[in-house]
Tab-separated table of C-alpha atoms in Angstrom:
chain	number	residue	atom	x	y	z
A	1	MET	CA	-27.273	-3.865	-15.211
A	2	ASN	CA	-24.314	-1.921	-16.988
A	3	ASP	CA	-21.034	-2.758	-17.292
A	4	ARG	CA	-19.911	-0.506	-14.741
A	5	LEU	CA	-22.207	-1.547	-12.133
A	6	SER	CA	-21.561	-4.911	-12.806
A	7	ALA	CA	-17.961	-4.190	-12.148
A	8	GLN	CA	-18.280	-2.622	-9.316
A	9	LEU	CA	-20.451	-5.181	-7.499
A	10	ASP	CA	-17.956	-7.658	-8.821
A	11	ALA	CA	-15.162	-5.313	-6.875
A	12	LEU	CA	-16.852	-5.451	-3.693
A	13	ARG	CA	-17.269	-9.210	-3.813
A	14	GLN	CA	-13.612	-9.475	-4.392
A	15	ALA	CA	-13.144	-6.917	-1.240
A	16	HIS	CA	-15.465	-8.961	0.741
A	17	ASP	CA	-13.879	-12.052	0.444
A	18	GLY	CA	-10.479	-10.782	0.709
A	19	LEU	CA	-11.461	-9.339	4.096
A	20	LEU	CA	-12.932	-12.475	5.327
A	21	HIS	CA	-9.247	-14.080	4.513
A	22	ALA	CA	-7.628	-11.335	6.209
A	23	VAL	CA	-9.431	-11.935	8.982
A	24	SER	CA	-9.705	-15.592	9.086
A	25	HIS	CA	-6.132	-16.616	7.861
A	26	ASP	CA	-3.505	-13.617	7.944
A	27	LEU	CA	-4.244	-12.123	11.292
A	28	ARG	CA	-4.030	-15.560	12.705
A	29	ALA	CA	-0.348	-15.633	11.885
A	30	PRO	CA	1.108	-12.910	14.327
A	31	LEU	CA	-1.553	-14.649	16.770
A	32	ARG	CA	0.435	-18.031	16.579
A	33	HIS	CA	3.344	-16.318	17.400
A	34	ILE	CA	2.156	-14.637	20.703
A	35	THR	CA	0.111	-17.833	21.685
A	36	SER	CA	3.043	-20.205	20.828
A	37	PHE	CA	5.695	-18.112	22.756
A	38	ALA	CA	3.857	-17.570	26.101
A	39	PRO	CA	4.606	-21.028	26.992
A	40	LEU	CA	7.782	-21.005	26.487
A	41	LEU	CA	8.224	-17.500	28.324
A	42	ARG	CA	6.231	-18.872	31.035
A	43	GLU	CA	8.956	-21.486	31.279
A	44	SER	CA	12.116	-19.655	30.868
A	45	VAL	CA	10.312	-17.318	34.076
A	46	GLN	CA	10.307	-20.171	35.773
A	47	ALA	CA	14.132	-21.398	35.049
A	48	LEU	CA	14.782	-17.667	36.053
A	49	ARG	CA	13.474	-17.980	39.563
A	50	ALA	CA	15.294	-21.074	39.602
A	51	GLY	CA	18.411	-19.433	38.923
A	52	THR	CA	19.443	-20.966	35.632
A	53	PRO	CA	21.953	-19.650	33.678
A	54	GLY	CA	21.002	-17.929	30.285
A	55	ALA	CA	16.875	-18.011	31.483
A	56	ASP	CA	17.480	-14.242	31.490
A	57	ALA	CA	18.556	-13.718	28.062
A	58	GLU	CA	15.990	-16.471	26.607
A	59	ALA	CA	12.957	-14.900	28.287
A	60	GLU	CA	14.078	-11.307	26.851
A	61	GLN	CA	14.545	-13.029	23.050
A	62	PHE	CA	11.037	-14.363	23.759
A	63	LEU	CA	9.551	-11.298	24.624
A	64	VAL	CA	10.872	-9.435	21.769
A	65	THR	CA	9.324	-12.137	19.231
A	66	MET	CA	5.820	-11.820	21.038
A	67	GLU	CA	6.301	-7.661	21.138
A	68	GLN	CA	7.071	-8.097	17.043
A	69	ALA	CA	4.097	-10.586	16.417
A	70	ALA	CA	1.963	-7.901	18.486
A	71	ARG	CA	2.728	-4.733	16.890
A	72	ARG	CA	2.789	-6.266	13.240
A	73	MET	CA	-0.713	-7.501	14.104
A	74	ALA	CA	-1.676	-4.219	15.355
A	75	GLY	CA	-0.652	-2.607	11.791
A	76	MET	CA	-2.862	-5.695	10.388
A	77	VAL	CA	-5.848	-4.250	12.022
A	78	ASP	CA	-5.488	-0.476	11.686
A	79	ALA	CA	-4.811	-1.417	7.471
A	80	LEU	CA	-8.058	-3.239	7.976
A	81	LEU	CA	-9.874	-0.887	9.405
A	82	LEU	CA	-8.702	1.798	6.733
A	83	LEU	CA	-9.397	-0.509	3.618
A	84	SER	CA	-12.944	-0.759	4.986
A	85	ARG	CA	-13.494	2.965	5.429
A	86	VAL	CA	-12.153	3.153	2.081
A	87	GLN	CA	-14.563	1.033	0.798
A	88	ARG	CA	-17.383	2.375	2.800
A	89	ALA	CA	-16.834	6.202	2.584
A	90	PRO	CA	-19.215	8.173	0.403
A	91	LEU	CA	-17.870	9.404	-2.734
A	92	ASN	CA	-17.866	13.286	-3.354
A	93	PRO	CA	-16.203	13.549	-6.723
A	94	GLY	CA	-15.236	16.700	-8.175
A	95	PRO	CA	-12.441	18.144	-10.488
A	96	ILE	CA	-8.909	17.773	-8.600
A	97	ASP	CA	-5.644	18.361	-9.640
A	98	LEU	CA	-3.535	15.429	-9.455
A	99	ALA	CA	-0.117	17.132	-9.951
A	100	ALA	CA	-0.841	19.558	-6.946
A	101	LEU	CA	-1.924	16.357	-4.695
A	102	ALA	CA	1.513	14.408	-6.056
A	103	ARG	CA	3.652	17.432	-4.753
A	104	GLU	CA	1.894	17.604	-1.373
A	105	ALA	CA	2.582	13.631	-1.010
A	106	SER	CA	6.039	14.100	-2.177
A	107	ALA	CA	7.029	16.967	0.262
A	108	ARG	CA	5.722	14.768	3.125
A	109	LEU	CA	7.596	11.942	2.070
A	110	HIS	CA	10.636	14.120	2.059
A	111	ALA	CA	10.049	16.026	5.605
A	112	ALA	CA	9.862	12.258	7.149
A	113	ALA	CA	13.049	11.170	5.260
A	114	PRO	CA	15.091	14.839	4.806
A	115	GLN	CA	18.102	12.376	4.419
A	116	ARG	CA	16.830	10.889	1.138
A	117	VAL	CA	18.067	12.040	-2.258
A	118	VAL	CA	15.140	11.667	-4.676
A	119	ASP	CA	14.335	12.872	-8.320
A	120	TRP	CA	10.735	13.651	-8.003
A	121	GLN	CA	9.888	13.561	-11.833
A	122	LEU	CA	6.324	15.534	-11.463
A	123	PRO	CA	3.474	16.978	-13.892
A	124	ALA	CA	4.800	20.684	-14.823
A	125	VAL	CA	0.599	21.525	-15.211
A	126	PRO	CA	-2.442	20.652	-13.404
A	127	VAL	CA	-3.765	18.181	-14.144
A	128	LEU	CA	-7.698	17.713	-13.383
A	129	LEU	CA	-9.413	14.806	-12.813
A	130	HIS	CA	-13.011	13.804	-11.688
A	131	ALA	CA	-12.042	12.186	-8.058
A	132	ASP	CA	-12.686	12.454	-4.262
A	133	ALA	CA	-10.199	14.532	-3.106
A	134	ALA	CA	-9.506	12.544	0.387
A	135	LEU	CA	-9.604	9.372	-1.544
A	136	LEU	CA	-7.011	10.725	-4.088
A	137	ARG	CA	-4.767	11.858	-1.655
A	138	GLN	CA	-4.875	8.596	0.278
A	139	LEU	CA	-4.586	7.145	-3.266
A	140	LEU	CA	-1.334	9.246	-3.761
A	141	ASP	CA	0.109	8.801	-0.657
A	142	ALA	CA	0.275	4.768	-0.992
A	143	LEU	CA	1.369	4.534	-4.334
A	144	LEU	CA	4.264	7.273	-4.010
A	145	GLY	CA	4.890	5.978	-0.365
A	146	ASN	CA	5.659	2.418	-2.169
A	147	ALA	CA	8.323	3.658	-4.623
A	148	PHE	CA	9.736	6.005	-1.525
A	149	LYS	CA	10.024	2.952	0.419
A	150	PHE	CA	11.631	0.539	-2.212
A	151	THR	CA	13.727	2.845	-3.310
A	152	GLN	CA	15.620	3.658	-0.242
A	153	GLY	CA	18.385	1.388	-1.079
A	154	ARG	CA	19.438	3.887	-3.912
A	155	ALA	CA	21.981	6.976	-2.777
A	156	ARG	CA	19.567	8.744	-5.454
A	157	ALA	CA	16.324	7.646	-6.519
A	158	CYS	CA	13.898	8.563	-9.164
A	159	ILE	CA	10.514	8.480	-8.958
A	160	ALA	CA	7.981	9.954	-11.990
A	161	LEU	CA	4.679	10.515	-12.212
A	162	THR	CA	3.468	10.708	-15.963
A	163	VAL	CA	0.326	11.245	-17.417
A	164	GLU	CA	-1.325	10.388	-20.845
A	165	LEU	CA	-4.909	11.651	-22.223
A	166	GLN	CA	-6.719	8.781	-23.529
A	167	PRO	CA	-10.172	8.493	-24.891
A	168	GLY	CA	-12.718	8.151	-22.283
A	169	GLY	CA	-10.222	9.134	-19.627
A	170	LEU	CA	-6.384	9.682	-18.474
A	171	CYS	CA	-3.615	7.418	-18.209
A	172	TRP	CA	-1.211	8.071	-15.163
A	173	ARG	CA	1.762	5.928	-13.780
A	174	VAL	CA	4.068	6.017	-10.794
A	175	GLN	CA	7.313	4.530	-11.889
A	176	ASP	CA	10.589	4.271	-9.445
A	177	ASP	CA	14.029	2.272	-9.942
A	178	GLY	CA	13.891	0.645	-6.473
A	179	THR	CA	14.056	-3.101	-5.870
A	180	GLY	CA	11.446	-4.010	-8.119
A	181	PHE	CA	9.972	-7.834	-7.642
A	182	ASP	CA	10.099	-10.816	-9.411
A	183	PRO	CA	6.895	-10.763	-11.769
A	184	ALA	CA	6.179	-14.751	-11.256
A	185	ARG	CA	5.389	-13.764	-7.854
A	186	ALA	CA	3.235	-10.883	-8.506
A	187	GLN	CA	-0.182	-12.945	-8.529
A	188	GLY	CA	-2.344	-11.348	-5.838
A	189	LEU	CA	-0.254	-8.559	-5.691
A	190	PHE	CA	-2.993	-5.887	-4.617
A	191	GLY	CA	-4.722	-8.323	-2.261
A	192	LEU	CA	-4.782	-7.290	1.385
A	193	PHE	CA	-1.295	-8.362	3.735
A	194	GLN	CA	0.390	-9.659	0.432
A	195	ARG	CA	4.466	-9.288	0.354
A	196	LEU	CA	6.580	-9.652	-2.230
A	197	HIS	CA	9.802	-9.349	-0.123
A	198	ARG	CA	10.798	-10.531	3.644
A	199	GLU	CA	9.251	-8.724	6.330
A	200	GLY	CA	12.962	-7.713	7.384
A	201	GLU	CA	13.850	-5.578	4.487
A	202	PHE	CA	11.256	-3.127	4.256
A	203	ASP	CA	8.531	-2.077	6.814
A	204	GLY	CA	4.488	-2.105	6.275
A	205	VAL	CA	2.011	-5.485	6.475
A	206	GLY	CA	1.180	-5.547	2.758
A	207	GLY	CA	-1.677	-2.968	2.673
A	208	GLY	CA	-0.758	-0.251	0.444
A	209	LEU	CA	-2.006	-1.789	-2.782
A	210	ALA	CA	-4.835	-3.079	-1.526
A	211	LEU	CA	-6.046	0.267	-0.387
A	212	ALA	CA	-4.911	1.977	-4.085
A	213	GLN	CA	-6.906	-1.364	-5.904
A	214	ALA	CA	-9.989	0.061	-3.398
A	215	ILE	CA	-9.922	3.553	-4.348
A	216	VAL	CA	-9.049	3.200	-7.832
A	217	GLN	CA	-12.097	0.391	-8.113
A	218	ARG	CA	-14.693	3.066	-6.482
A	219	HIS	CA	-14.107	5.641	-9.298
A	220	GLY	CA	-14.759	3.243	-11.782
A	221	GLY	CA	-10.925	2.856	-12.673
A	222	ARG	CA	-8.258	0.288	-13.388
A	223	ILE	CA	-4.741	-0.454	-11.857
A	224	ALA	CA	-1.911	-2.685	-12.447
A	225	ALA	CA	1.502	-2.947	-11.777
A	226	THR	CA	4.580	-4.433	-13.562
A	227	ALA	CA	8.044	-4.691	-12.667
A	228	GLN	CA	11.437	-6.446	-12.641
A	229	PRO	CA	13.890	-7.420	-9.713
A	230	GLY	CA	16.460	-4.892	-8.937
A	231	ALA	CA	14.991	-2.620	-11.959
A	232	GLY	CA	12.305	-0.704	-10.398
A	233	CYS	CA	8.416	-0.986	-10.441
A	234	VAL	CA	5.517	0.906	-12.539
A	235	VAL	CA	2.202	1.517	-11.366
A	236	THR	CA	-0.416	1.915	-14.176
A	237	VAL	CA	-3.906	3.516	-13.543
A	238	HIS	CA	-6.136	4.262	-16.112
A	239	TRP	CA	-8.991	6.782	-14.899
A	240	PRO	CA	-12.241	7.283	-16.138
A	241	ALA	CA	-13.034	11.007	-17.505
A	242	ALA	CA	-15.943	13.075	-15.662
A	243	PRO	CA	-19.316	11.953	-17.221
A	244	ALA	CA	-19.929	14.723	-20.182
A	245	GLN	CA	-16.775	16.267	-19.291
A	246	PRO	CA	-13.367	16.060	-20.780
A	247	PHE	CA	-9.698	16.057	-18.604
A	248	ALA	CA	-7.946	19.392	-18.453
A	249	GLY	CA	-4.578	20.132	-18.155
A	250	VAL	CA	-1.544	19.073	-20.693
A	251	PRO	CA	0.764	15.958	-19.636
A	252	GLY	CA	4.383	17.297	-18.693
A	253	SER	CA	6.812	16.654	-15.938
A	254	VAL	CA	9.110	19.067	-14.211
A	255	ALA	CA	11.705	18.001	-10.918
A	256	ALA	CA	9.971	18.394	-7.755
């Protein structure tokens, strides 16, 4: 068994374990909220029928909490299904322009939040790599979307995609100047439903980096992240070259 196949099998085992943990543990948290607050809501409804003062406000608060838990659970199920599809989808690799897909992803993010001011530093020339186009698009959406989300507190944010040719492949980095995170808490950063910030600070269920890692690993690559609180984050992707085919494109950047 060659090293690459062994690494892929190990990644599949880790993914399987992660899915089992998500189903058996993480999904239970919002479910506990719903089941715990249901009897409290019933008591509030009974108090409301009895004319108890303040029972309506209490019942409303219980409903809000249950609705939030249900929405979170729905988001977690969606993330779980998306990750499962990515891990099982057939690969159709070919030459893909990383720079063009990055520009498309940044345009979608700007369209979704046109009030944001972001300096996008993206490759100025085509950067061709060997990848499944649909999965690479999802990967860029996840990584640039994360950078976009965690820089939302900046009056003028900066998000950069830089590339570097290396023996045997390409190294590319997504860097932002956002909130960052404490590296001491980064263990399991790429695990499904792992969050390093409070739920009220940023949207999402903690599925983006797990999805990114699954896509990178399916292509035989590696992904890592470094950060400091308040000093932004750098996600590094090592992408292998196509078999018997060098990468095309010269690294460079331009403001989008």
